[in-house]
């Protein structure tokens, strides 16, 4: 029986700002242990038997970082397929698309739906729970995973469920995020569970349920599906059609209404890593109750605080129960028990059009990455890092000149029809409108310091003529 | 009667880290109102009648920034002389040298000793107090200024004094920093004053007192004086001889022992701006009791906090009574009432050889300034800003190449015997060992992005051959 993991990788994780950004969201941020949540999610797949491929539903812009993480995970032997959303429409349309994708290849497919950005420590218990879910799913059940609650959390949905046999439950009903009093009563009652967002069902079963219970999702998604563009391992959706799909959670669209819903009570440790307080819960505190992962942090008379530095010295004096998260362009200082308000910062930044909600100073690209080192009136300085064998697109700029100094490795530069190998400590000049491309012919990273000069220096002054990574051609 | 202001500009102000650094100490840091303490000190001189020049005693390395501040202050019409210490030896040697300097020009000179880094709000009251002090000084008194205490501060010395007439006091004795209980009793007694470190005395009177009461200062300082090197407006001391002078405060060396000491009770508002709590006291709080001077700060459920941003977004959530001071390479988060512990951070950084105690990422030079934009293995990127008409020294480097891209203004570059005008959006290359100099021939700032490449990139790989600012020639 083929089990197809479907990774839903959609959320930004605004409450993990300033580490999460719209252009670099929660699945990609590095936890204090150095791993990303997506990497952990993919690594867990290796604990499942008989898996050969998986499907990721994500935004178009996360394709390359997702592939990058996949290629470095323990799941790199699995074939990774991508279903690329132009924009997020919540879980029901994503799951409906995944089911349509799966059933086309295997009428008997069973889906295992996994959020990309949850933390699960014990892959073996997790895999055992999934095997039990799979058996239920094959009997036609829509299986959800409930997490035995540890606290009266008000940020989760709850599943009320009655035990049928060991670890397997019949669902009574669902409750959206309750208030504290109700959450407390759920915790005490003992038969309420946190809704984990993990599911297991046959593709055919969830499609039947969607068709019966959520026509406003099913019909437009079918139309989207009839107009997909398939490009090797990626499936692209029509943006206009997809914009017309109702934004619905699978819970609301199906699980709360269907009669064939079962629950598995999770036997593994789980966290949604929803805010900095829950990130800090992943780290053992030191003698003073501090969670500090860098030797750039100096803590004096400080206790109960989570402090994450990034390239700068952070001195904390006389503070208690704070979360301090430092990044090159933005800093968060929050009381631990107010961590859930971080989303308000992102809303503010978005409203004030600050780029600090959207992007980091360092951005990952298919060919490597770049970091803005500095900028001023009429100039911008970047550090470009090209992976071995990588190549930026063939392109030109209308408004800016570029001075490139290779400071490490070698660069093969095509510049206005002339091809030239530029070695470390050599430089070249790209005039406005000159068609150019740089690639790294070597086996080590190539680092280039780029000094842009011009009256307009926006990232969108780029006309792509060819791109080996399949990015859109023409004016950005 | 000539009054000579003597500005003592020696202290680092470690408790104002990360804004103060050893290479950019307290007198030069910008307060939230945009002015530096040294600038305020010089501006106050304009409130004094009949002042034509002043003398600054400071470390050699602070000569250029001091001149820069002077040239932009309301005291720029006054002639500024400099007595340059190779290292600080506390106030007694500095004042002894100033008196020797003054008496050589005017046997009748009266000194007004002013710390460069105190905050005084009301220049008119200050000037009136000084005029009263001057009358006393001319009668042979050693005059100190006492500040009526506002709190039982334990960080100041106290002067016990008896009123002689309105605002004028006879000194009973001095007490070094007391404990809280004693400070409280001083405050209640009403005849104890904070020792401000300001003094007024005839040069002849303080020299007689030093000779009589502090031979371990007077004799070696006389020897230093007999071996000075005078260079236009600057007086240089012999480092070896000066190292042999006892490090003594003028209070300990003279004021506590002499019988001809008087005190003027200050009628002006005064702060030593000793730590971030006292900096924050200079700013009116907003409705929530916050002192925030930048629109890059987002404060949510935050009260009683001082937050200073510098080019980055700072988000504060749910915090109270904190001091947050952000700089490009170091961050301080401290509880307001623990501000005095910041010096411990500097000690730590010094011990761990972190450059964050010593330098900022941006450094001021006689010709302008530079900022390190980024660095990595084998390369460093700097932004150089040359003032109009300025010129770096004629120099070469043993180990590094330099790629220069002019991004604003014009640069006249001498490079290995070839002179060339480089305009914006042009570049040039300086090879290792090539003798070079860059100057700004224009009327606007010239900005150059410099990419250094080499196996060794320390600031000390520089051999100066000529320097128009009188900096030492040869290998740094």
Short mmCIF file of C-alpha atoms in Angstrom, two decimals, chain A:
data_model
loop_
_atom_site.label_atom_id
_atom_site.label_comp_id
_atom_site.label_asym_id
_atom_site.label_seq_id
_atom_site.Cartn_x
_atom_site.Cartn_y
_atom_site.Cartn_z
CA UNK A 1 0.00 0.00 0.00
CA UNK A 2 1.71 3.15 -1.13
CA UNK A 3 1.88 5.92 1.48
CA UNK A 4 2.54 9.36 0.04
CA UNK A 5 3.82 12.00 2.49
CA UNK A 6 2.32 15.37 1.60
CA UNK A 7 4.26 18.20 3.20
CA UNK A 8 2.29 21.40 3.64
CA UNK A 9 4.84 24.16 3.72
CA UNK A 10 2.86 27.35 3.66
CA UNK A 11 3.00 29.35 6.85
CA UNK A 12 5.27 32.34 7.43
CA UNK A 13 5.50 31.91 11.19
CA UNK A 14 5.22 35.63 11.82
CA UNK A 15 5.62 35.14 15.58
CA UNK A 16 9.15 33.90 14.92
CA UNK A 17 10.17 37.27 13.51
CA UNK A 18 12.88 38.52 13.13
CA UNK A 19 14.24 35.10 12.18
CA UNK A 20 11.24 34.24 10.04
CA UNK A 21 10.46 36.60 7.18
CA UNK A 22 7.96 36.41 4.38
CA UNK A 23 10.81 35.62 1.99
CA UNK A 24 12.38 33.13 4.41
CA UNK A 25 9.60 31.63 6.50
CA UNK A 26 9.38 29.33 9.47
CA UNK A 27 10.21 25.98 7.79
CA UNK A 28 13.61 27.39 6.77
CA UNK A 29 14.76 29.10 9.94
CA UNK A 30 17.53 27.43 11.86
CA UNK A 31 16.64 26.26 15.33
CA UNK A 32 19.28 26.59 18.04
CA UNK A 33 20.46 23.05 17.17
CA UNK A 34 21.39 24.27 13.69
CA UNK A 35 18.64 22.38 11.85
CA UNK A 36 15.61 23.79 10.11
CA UNK A 37 12.10 22.48 10.80
CA UNK A 38 11.74 21.40 7.18
CA UNK A 39 14.98 19.45 7.42
CA UNK A 40 13.73 17.73 10.56
CA UNK A 41 10.42 16.98 8.83
CA UNK A 42 12.21 15.41 5.85
CA UNK A 43 14.63 13.53 8.07
CA UNK A 44 11.67 11.94 9.84
CA UNK A 45 10.44 10.48 6.54
CA UNK A 46 13.45 8.19 6.66
CA UNK A 47 11.83 6.50 9.69
CA UNK A 48 8.84 5.39 7.56
CA UNK A 49 9.02 2.08 5.69
CA UNK A 50 8.36 1.79 1.96
CA UNK A 51 8.42 5.46 1.06
CA UNK A 52 9.83 6.29 -2.35
CA UNK A 53 8.70 9.81 -2.97
CA UNK A 54 6.88 12.70 -1.35
CA UNK A 55 4.92 15.72 -2.46
CA UNK A 56 5.42 19.24 -1.12
CA UNK A 57 2.69 21.85 -1.47
CA UNK A 58 4.27 25.24 -1.12
CA UNK A 59 4.52 28.71 -2.57
CA UNK A 60 6.41 29.13 -5.83
CA UNK A 61 9.00 31.30 -4.14
CA UNK A 62 9.99 28.54 -1.72
CA UNK A 63 10.81 25.97 -4.42
CA UNK A 64 14.56 26.53 -4.44
CA UNK A 65 15.17 26.74 -0.71
CA UNK A 66 12.94 23.65 -0.30
CA UNK A 67 15.01 21.71 -2.80
CA UNK A 68 18.17 22.89 -1.11
CA UNK A 69 16.96 21.56 2.25
CA UNK A 70 15.82 18.29 0.65
CA UNK A 71 19.21 17.74 -1.00
CA UNK A 72 20.90 18.01 2.38
CA UNK A 73 18.42 15.92 4.39
CA UNK A 74 18.33 12.22 5.18
CA UNK A 75 15.41 12.05 2.70
CA UNK A 76 17.61 13.00 -0.26
CA UNK A 77 17.20 9.46 -1.68
CA UNK A 78 13.43 10.08 -1.96
CA UNK A 79 12.01 11.67 -5.08
CA UNK A 80 10.62 15.08 -4.16
CA UNK A 81 7.67 16.46 -6.14
CA UNK A 82 6.37 20.00 -5.82
CA UNK A 83 2.93 21.43 -6.18
CA UNK A 84 3.47 25.16 -6.33
CA UNK A 85 0.80 27.56 -5.11
CA UNK A 86 0.78 31.12 -6.43
CA UNK A 87 -0.65 32.08 -3.03
CA UNK A 88 -1.84 30.22 0.05
CA UNK A 89 -5.54 29.22 0.25
CA UNK A 90 -5.33 27.35 3.58
CA UNK A 91 -5.19 23.56 3.93
CA UNK A 92 -8.34 22.29 2.20
CA UNK A 93 -7.42 23.39 -1.35
CA UNK A 94 -3.81 22.25 -0.81
CA UNK A 95 -4.92 18.80 0.36
CA UNK A 96 -7.52 18.55 -2.41
CA UNK A 97 -4.81 19.27 -4.99
CA UNK A 98 -2.45 16.78 -3.37
CA UNK A 99 -5.18 14.10 -3.50
CA UNK A 100 -5.86 14.83 -7.18
CA UNK A 101 -2.13 14.65 -7.86
CA UNK A 102 -1.78 11.34 -5.99
CA UNK A 103 -4.83 9.56 -7.37
CA UNK A 104 -3.73 10.25 -10.91
CA UNK A 105 -0.61 8.19 -10.31
CA UNK A 106 -2.10 5.57 -8.01
CA UNK A 107 -5.83 5.13 -7.57
CA UNK A 108 -5.12 3.44 -4.27
CA UNK A 109 -2.83 6.10 -2.83
CA UNK A 110 -2.94 6.95 0.88
CA UNK A 111 -1.89 10.47 1.87
CA UNK A 112 0.04 11.33 5.01
CA UNK A 113 -0.39 15.08 5.47
CA UNK A 114 2.45 16.70 7.44
CA UNK A 115 2.89 20.36 8.33
CA UNK A 116 6.49 21.30 7.44
CA UNK A 117 7.04 23.41 10.51
CA UNK A 118 6.27 21.30 13.57
CA UNK A 119 8.76 19.85 15.96
CA UNK A 120 8.59 16.13 16.76
CA UNK A 121 11.36 14.59 18.75
CA UNK A 122 10.82 10.86 18.63
CA UNK A 123 10.66 9.66 15.01
CA UNK A 124 10.21 6.03 16.01
CA UNK A 125 7.02 6.59 18.04
CA UNK A 126 5.85 8.92 15.32
CA UNK A 127 6.35 6.24 12.65
CA UNK A 128 4.54 3.66 14.80
CA UNK A 129 1.55 6.00 15.21
CA UNK A 130 1.51 6.56 11.49
CA UNK A 131 1.42 2.85 10.78
CA UNK A 132 -1.66 2.54 12.96
CA UNK A 133 -3.22 5.51 11.20
CA UNK A 134 -2.48 3.94 7.85
CA UNK A 135 -4.41 0.80 8.74
CA UNK A 136 -7.43 2.91 9.72
CA UNK A 137 -7.10 5.04 6.58
CA UNK A 138 -7.14 1.98 4.41
CA UNK A 139 -10.45 1.01 5.93
CA UNK A 140 -11.81 4.34 4.63
CA UNK A 141 -11.38 6.48 7.73
CA UNK A 142 -10.22 10.10 7.69
CA UNK A 143 -7.59 9.96 10.39
CA UNK A 144 -6.44 12.93 12.40
CA UNK A 145 -3.68 12.98 15.01
CA UNK A 146 -4.47 14.37 18.45
CA UNK A 147 -1.79 15.51 20.87
CA UNK A 148 -2.46 14.84 24.57
CA UNK A 149 -2.46 18.41 25.96
CA UNK A 150 0.18 19.44 28.48
CA UNK A 151 -1.24 22.86 29.31
CA UNK A 152 -4.48 24.80 28.87
CA UNK A 153 -3.22 26.29 25.58
CA UNK A 154 -5.56 28.78 23.97
CA UNK A 155 -3.71 28.87 20.66
CA UNK A 156 -4.71 25.43 19.38
CA UNK A 157 -7.88 23.76 18.17
CA UNK A 158 -9.09 20.83 20.33
CA UNK A 159 -10.48 17.44 19.34
CA UNK A 160 -12.94 15.78 21.70
CA UNK A 161 -12.59 12.04 21.23
CA UNK A 162 -13.66 8.76 22.83
CA UNK A 163 -11.27 5.83 23.09
CA UNK A 164 -12.22 2.90 20.89
CA UNK A 165 -9.15 0.84 21.58
CA UNK A 166 -5.59 1.48 22.68
CA UNK A 167 -4.48 4.85 21.21
CA UNK A 168 -7.35 4.88 18.71
CA UNK A 169 -10.31 7.20 19.15
CA UNK A 170 -13.66 8.07 17.68
CA UNK A 171 -14.03 11.83 17.22
CA UNK A 172 -16.92 13.50 19.04
CA UNK A 173 -16.34 17.04 17.85
CA UNK A 174 -13.83 19.80 17.16
CA UNK A 175 -13.47 23.10 19.06
CA UNK A 176 -11.63 26.07 17.64
CA UNK A 177 -9.16 27.97 19.87
CA UNK A 178 -10.97 28.09 23.25
CA UNK A 179 -10.61 30.71 25.99
CA UNK A 180 -8.48 29.90 29.03
CA UNK A 181 -11.35 28.70 31.17
CA UNK A 182 -12.60 26.26 28.55
CA UNK A 183 -9.03 25.17 27.76
CA UNK A 184 -8.56 24.43 31.45
CA UNK A 185 -11.73 22.30 31.53
CA UNK A 186 -10.57 20.42 28.42
CA UNK A 187 -7.24 19.72 30.07
CA UNK A 188 -8.95 18.38 33.19
CA UNK A 189 -11.52 16.33 31.27
CA UNK A 190 -8.76 14.15 29.82
CA UNK A 191 -10.52 13.28 26.55
CA UNK A 192 -9.60 16.43 24.63
CA UNK A 193 -6.56 16.62 22.37
CA UNK A 194 -4.70 19.31 20.51
CA UNK A 195 -5.37 19.23 16.79
CA UNK A 196 -1.93 18.62 15.28
CA UNK A 197 -2.74 19.32 11.64
CA UNK A 198 -1.40 15.89 10.68
CA UNK A 199 -3.77 13.63 8.77
CA UNK A 200 -3.86 10.26 7.08
CA UNK A 201 -6.49 9.22 4.52
CA UNK A 202 -6.90 7.55 1.19
CA UNK A 203 -6.83 10.07 -1.65
CA UNK A 204 -10.12 8.70 -2.85
CA UNK A 205 -11.69 9.08 0.61
CA UNK A 206 -10.72 12.72 1.11
CA UNK A 207 -11.78 13.62 -2.44
CA UNK A 208 -15.18 12.02 -1.88
CA UNK A 209 -15.53 13.91 1.38
CA UNK A 210 -14.51 17.22 -0.22
CA UNK A 211 -16.91 16.67 -3.08
CA UNK A 212 -19.74 15.89 -0.68
CA UNK A 213 -19.04 18.45 2.03
CA UNK A 214 -17.06 21.31 0.48
CA UNK A 215 -18.18 22.02 -3.05
CA UNK A 216 -16.82 25.61 -2.77
CA UNK A 217 -13.39 24.07 -2.49
CA UNK A 218 -13.76 20.95 -4.57
CA UNK A 219 -15.24 22.44 -7.75
CA UNK A 220 -12.85 25.35 -8.24
CA UNK A 221 -9.88 23.17 -7.30
CA UNK A 222 -10.95 20.65 -9.94
CA UNK A 223 -10.92 23.48 -12.46
CA UNK A 224 -7.47 24.54 -11.28
CA UNK A 225 -6.36 20.93 -11.62
CA UNK A 226 -7.65 20.74 -15.19
CA UNK A 227 -5.40 23.70 -16.04
CA UNK A 228 -2.14 22.78 -14.35
CA UNK A 229 1.22 23.14 -16.06
CA UNK A 230 3.59 20.28 -15.29
CA UNK A 231 7.30 20.87 -15.56
CA UNK A 232 9.37 17.82 -14.66
CA UNK A 233 8.94 17.41 -10.90
CA UNK A 234 6.92 20.57 -10.38
CA UNK A 235 3.24 21.26 -10.92
CA UNK A 236 2.26 24.88 -11.46
CA UNK A 237 -1.22 26.31 -10.88
CA UNK A 238 -2.94 29.09 -12.77
CA UNK A 239 -2.82 32.14 -10.48
CA UNK A 240 -6.17 33.59 -11.54
CA UNK A 241 -8.05 30.33 -11.20
CA UNK A 242 -6.41 29.55 -7.86
CA UNK A 243 -7.28 33.01 -6.53
CA UNK A 244 -10.94 32.04 -7.05
CA UNK A 245 -10.71 29.05 -4.68
CA UNK A 246 -12.24 29.52 -1.23
CA UNK A 247 -9.64 29.73 1.51
CA UNK A 248 -10.68 26.95 3.92
CA UNK A 249 -9.05 24.73 6.48
CA UNK A 250 -9.50 20.99 6.00
CA UNK A 251 -10.90 20.87 9.53
CA UNK A 252 -13.67 23.30 8.70
CA UNK A 253 -14.26 21.94 5.19
CA UNK A 254 -14.30 18.22 6.03
CA UNK A 255 -13.13 16.91 9.38
CA UNK A 256 -15.74 18.70 11.50
CA UNK A 257 -18.54 17.47 9.26
CA UNK A 258 -17.60 14.01 8.06
CA UNK A 259 -18.85 10.91 9.88
CA UNK A 260 -15.86 8.70 9.07
CA UNK A 261 -13.30 10.56 11.19
CA UNK A 262 -10.95 8.75 13.56
CA UNK A 263 -8.18 10.01 15.78
CA UNK A 264 -4.85 8.56 16.78
CA UNK A 265 -3.55 9.86 20.10
CA UNK A 266 0.06 10.80 19.51
CA UNK A 267 2.64 8.88 21.50
CA UNK A 268 5.40 11.31 20.46
CA UNK A 269 6.49 14.67 21.83
CA UNK A 270 5.18 17.51 19.71
CA UNK A 271 5.50 21.28 19.50
CA UNK A 272 4.15 23.67 16.91
CA UNK A 273 7.15 25.93 17.64
CA UNK A 274 4.68 28.76 17.32
CA UNK A 275 6.65 31.49 19.04
CA UNK A 276 10.01 32.22 20.62
CA UNK A 277 8.84 30.86 23.96
CA UNK A 278 8.28 27.47 22.35
CA UNK A 279 11.62 27.66 20.52
CA UNK A 280 13.26 28.26 23.87
CA UNK A 281 11.44 25.24 25.32
CA UNK A 282 13.52 23.09 22.97
CA UNK A 283 16.75 24.02 24.77
CA UNK A 284 17.95 22.90 28.17
CA UNK A 285 18.48 25.91 30.41
CA UNK A 286 21.78 26.50 32.18
CA UNK A 287 22.20 26.92 35.95
CA UNK A 288 20.67 30.40 35.83
CA UNK A 289 17.75 29.22 33.71
CA UNK A 290 19.21 30.94 30.66
CA UNK A 291 19.17 29.49 27.15
CA UNK A 292 22.13 30.98 25.35
CA UNK A 293 23.61 29.36 22.28
CA UNK A 294 26.43 31.74 21.38
CA UNK A 295 29.69 32.78 22.98
CA UNK A 296 28.98 36.30 21.74
CA UNK A 297 26.48 36.69 24.56
CA UNK A 298 27.57 38.12 27.91
CA UNK A 299 24.97 37.61 30.63
CA UNK A 300 25.47 39.36 33.96
CA UNK A 301 22.92 38.95 36.79
CA UNK A 302 20.60 37.50 34.17
CA UNK A 303 18.18 34.59 34.57
CA UNK A 304 15.42 32.77 32.74
CA UNK A 305 16.30 34.39 29.43
CA UNK A 306 16.65 33.07 25.90
CA UNK A 307 19.32 34.99 24.00
CA UNK A 308 20.22 34.35 20.39
CA UNK A 309 23.05 36.38 18.87
CA UNK A 310 24.06 36.54 15.23
CA UNK A 311 27.45 38.07 14.55
CA UNK A 312 27.29 40.82 17.16
CA UNK A 313 28.10 41.05 20.85
CA UNK A 314 24.98 40.97 23.02
CA UNK A 315 25.36 42.07 26.66
CA UNK A 316 22.48 41.37 29.05
CA UNK A 317 22.56 42.87 32.54
CA UNK A 318 20.11 42.35 35.36
CA UNK A 319 17.33 40.93 33.20
CA UNK A 320 14.90 38.09 33.83
CA UNK A 321 12.54 36.06 31.67
CA UNK A 322 13.29 37.86 28.43
CA UNK A 323 13.59 36.64 24.88
CA UNK A 324 16.31 38.42 22.91
CA UNK A 325 16.67 37.52 19.25
CA UNK A 326 19.24 39.46 17.29
CA UNK A 327 19.63 39.47 13.50
CA UNK A 328 21.71 41.72 11.22
CA UNK A 329 18.84 44.10 10.47
CA UNK A 330 16.34 43.66 13.28
CA UNK A 331 16.25 42.95 16.99
CA UNK A 332 13.52 41.54 19.22
CA UNK A 333 13.44 42.04 23.00
CA UNK A 334 10.30 40.53 24.48
CA UNK A 335 9.09 39.32 27.83
CA UNK A 336 8.82 35.54 27.59
CA UNK A 337 5.12 35.45 28.43
CA UNK A 338 4.30 38.04 25.72
CA UNK A 339 6.01 36.11 22.92
CA UNK A 340 2.69 35.61 21.15
CA UNK A 341 2.49 39.35 20.40
CA UNK A 342 5.42 39.27 17.99
CA UNK A 343 3.01 38.99 15.07
CA UNK A 344 1.95 42.58 15.83
CA UNK A 345 5.46 43.72 15.04
CA UNK A 346 5.25 42.11 11.62
CA UNK A 347 1.88 43.79 11.00
CA UNK A 348 3.40 47.15 11.94
CA UNK A 349 6.42 46.67 9.70
CA UNK A 350 4.22 45.58 6.82
CA UNK A 351 2.00 48.63 7.27
CA UNK A 352 5.03 50.93 7.39
CA UNK A 353 6.49 49.22 4.32
CA UNK A 354 9.70 48.36 6.15
CA UNK A 355 11.54 45.56 4.37
CA UNK A 356 12.38 44.01 7.74
CA UNK A 357 9.15 41.96 7.67
CA UNK A 358 9.84 40.64 4.20
CA UNK A 359 13.49 39.90 3.69
CA UNK A 360 16.73 39.28 5.50
CA UNK A 361 19.92 41.08 4.58
CA UNK A 362 21.13 37.75 3.23
CA UNK A 363 19.01 36.08 0.58
CA UNK A 364 19.30 32.58 -0.81
CA UNK A 365 19.16 32.09 -4.54
CA UNK A 366 19.29 28.90 -6.64
CA UNK A 367 22.92 29.69 -7.52
CA UNK A 368 23.97 30.49 -3.94
CA UNK A 369 23.24 33.57 -1.89
CA UNK A 370 23.86 37.26 -1.58
CA UNK A 371 24.19 39.67 1.33
CA UNK A 372 23.79 43.43 1.17
CA UNK A 373 26.93 44.75 2.89
CA UNK A 374 26.02 48.40 2.64
CA UNK A 375 24.28 51.03 0.58
CA UNK A 376 24.10 54.77 0.16
CA UNK A 377 22.92 57.39 -2.31
CA UNK A 378 23.63 55.95 -5.75
CA UNK A 379 25.45 52.79 -4.69
CA UNK A 380 24.96 49.38 -3.12
CA UNK A 381 27.57 46.81 -2.09
CA UNK A 382 26.78 43.09 -2.11
CA UNK A 383 28.65 39.92 -1.40
CA UNK A 384 27.68 37.16 -3.86
CA UNK A 385 28.46 33.54 -3.05
CA UNK A 386 28.21 31.14 -6.01
CA UNK A 387 28.08 27.42 -5.38
CA UNK A 388 30.50 25.25 -7.36
CA UNK A 389 29.10 24.79 -10.86
CA UNK A 390 26.39 27.40 -10.32
CA UNK A 391 25.50 30.15 -12.71
CA UNK A 392 23.38 33.28 -12.41
CA UNK A 393 20.92 33.92 -15.20
CA UNK A 394 21.95 35.61 -18.45
CA UNK A 395 20.78 39.13 -17.76
CA UNK A 396 21.20 42.85 -18.11
CA UNK A 397 20.26 45.95 -16.11
CA UNK A 398 18.82 49.18 -17.43
CA UNK A 399 20.09 51.55 -14.78
CA UNK A 400 23.03 50.18 -12.89
CA UNK A 401 26.69 49.43 -13.51
CA UNK A 402 28.33 46.62 -11.58
CA UNK A 403 31.94 46.42 -10.47
CA UNK A 404 32.86 42.87 -9.53
CA UNK A 405 35.88 41.94 -7.48
CA UNK A 406 36.45 38.20 -7.11
CA UNK A 407 37.76 37.66 -3.58
CA UNK A 408 37.64 33.87 -3.41
CA UNK A 409 37.55 31.12 -6.05
CA UNK A 410 37.16 31.73 -9.77
CA UNK A 411 34.43 33.29 -11.86
CA UNK A 412 33.75 32.72 -15.54
CA UNK A 413 32.24 35.99 -16.72
CA UNK A 414 30.42 36.54 -19.97
CA UNK A 415 30.26 40.30 -20.44
CA UNK A 416 28.95 41.84 -23.65
CA UNK A 417 29.97 38.83 -25.79
CA UNK A 418 33.40 38.44 -24.19
CA UNK A 419 34.07 35.40 -22.02
CA UNK A 420 36.76 35.78 -19.39
CA UNK A 421 38.01 33.83 -16.37
CA UNK A 422 38.35 36.17 -13.39
CA UNK A 423 40.45 34.86 -10.54
CA UNK A 424 40.68 35.95 -6.92
CA UNK A 425 41.98 39.51 -6.57
CA UNK A 426 40.90 40.40 -10.12
CA UNK A 427 37.98 42.57 -11.10
CA UNK A 428 35.70 43.41 -14.00
CA UNK A 429 33.12 46.03 -14.93
CA UNK A 430 29.60 45.42 -16.22
CA UNK A 431 28.12 48.44 -17.98
CA UNK A 432 24.39 49.21 -17.96
CA UNK A 433 22.60 47.21 -20.70
CA UNK A 434 25.61 44.89 -21.12
CA UNK A 435 24.35 41.32 -21.33
CA UNK A 436 26.23 39.30 -18.77
CA UNK A 437 26.37 36.08 -16.83
CA UNK A 438 28.71 34.79 -14.16
CA UNK A 439 29.27 31.17 -13.32
CA UNK A 440 31.53 29.31 -10.97
CA UNK A 441 33.60 26.80 -12.93
CA UNK A 442 35.53 25.68 -9.84
CA UNK A 443 35.08 23.10 -7.11
CA UNK A 444 35.04 25.62 -4.27
CA UNK A 445 32.70 28.52 -3.56
CA UNK A 446 33.28 31.65 -5.56
CA UNK A 447 32.83 34.89 -3.62
CA UNK A 448 32.40 38.16 -5.47
CA UNK A 449 32.10 41.64 -3.98
CA UNK A 450 29.75 43.57 -6.21
CA UNK A 451 29.64 47.36 -6.13
CA UNK A 452 26.54 48.63 -7.90
CA UNK A 453 26.47 52.25 -9.05
CA UNK A 454 23.43 53.92 -10.58
CA UNK A 455 20.47 56.18 -10.08
CA UNK A 456 18.15 53.19 -9.52
CA UNK A 457 19.33 50.12 -7.64
CA UNK A 458 16.15 48.12 -6.98
CA UNK A 459 16.31 44.32 -7.22
CA UNK A 460 13.71 44.55 -9.99
CA UNK A 461 16.09 46.25 -12.45
CA UNK A 462 16.97 42.91 -13.99
CA UNK A 463 16.02 41.55 -17.40
CA UNK A 464 16.54 37.78 -17.48
CA UNK A 465 17.28 36.28 -20.90
CA UNK A 466 18.07 32.71 -19.88
CA UNK A 467 17.92 30.90 -16.56
CA UNK A 468 18.99 27.36 -15.86
CA UNK A 469 16.81 27.25 -12.74
CA UNK A 470 13.60 27.87 -14.65
CA UNK A 471 12.95 31.30 -13.14
CA UNK A 472 10.70 33.61 -15.18
CA UNK A 473 12.43 35.40 -18.04
CA UNK A 474 12.04 39.07 -19.00
CA UNK A 475 11.83 42.13 -16.78
CA UNK A 476 11.49 41.18 -13.10
#
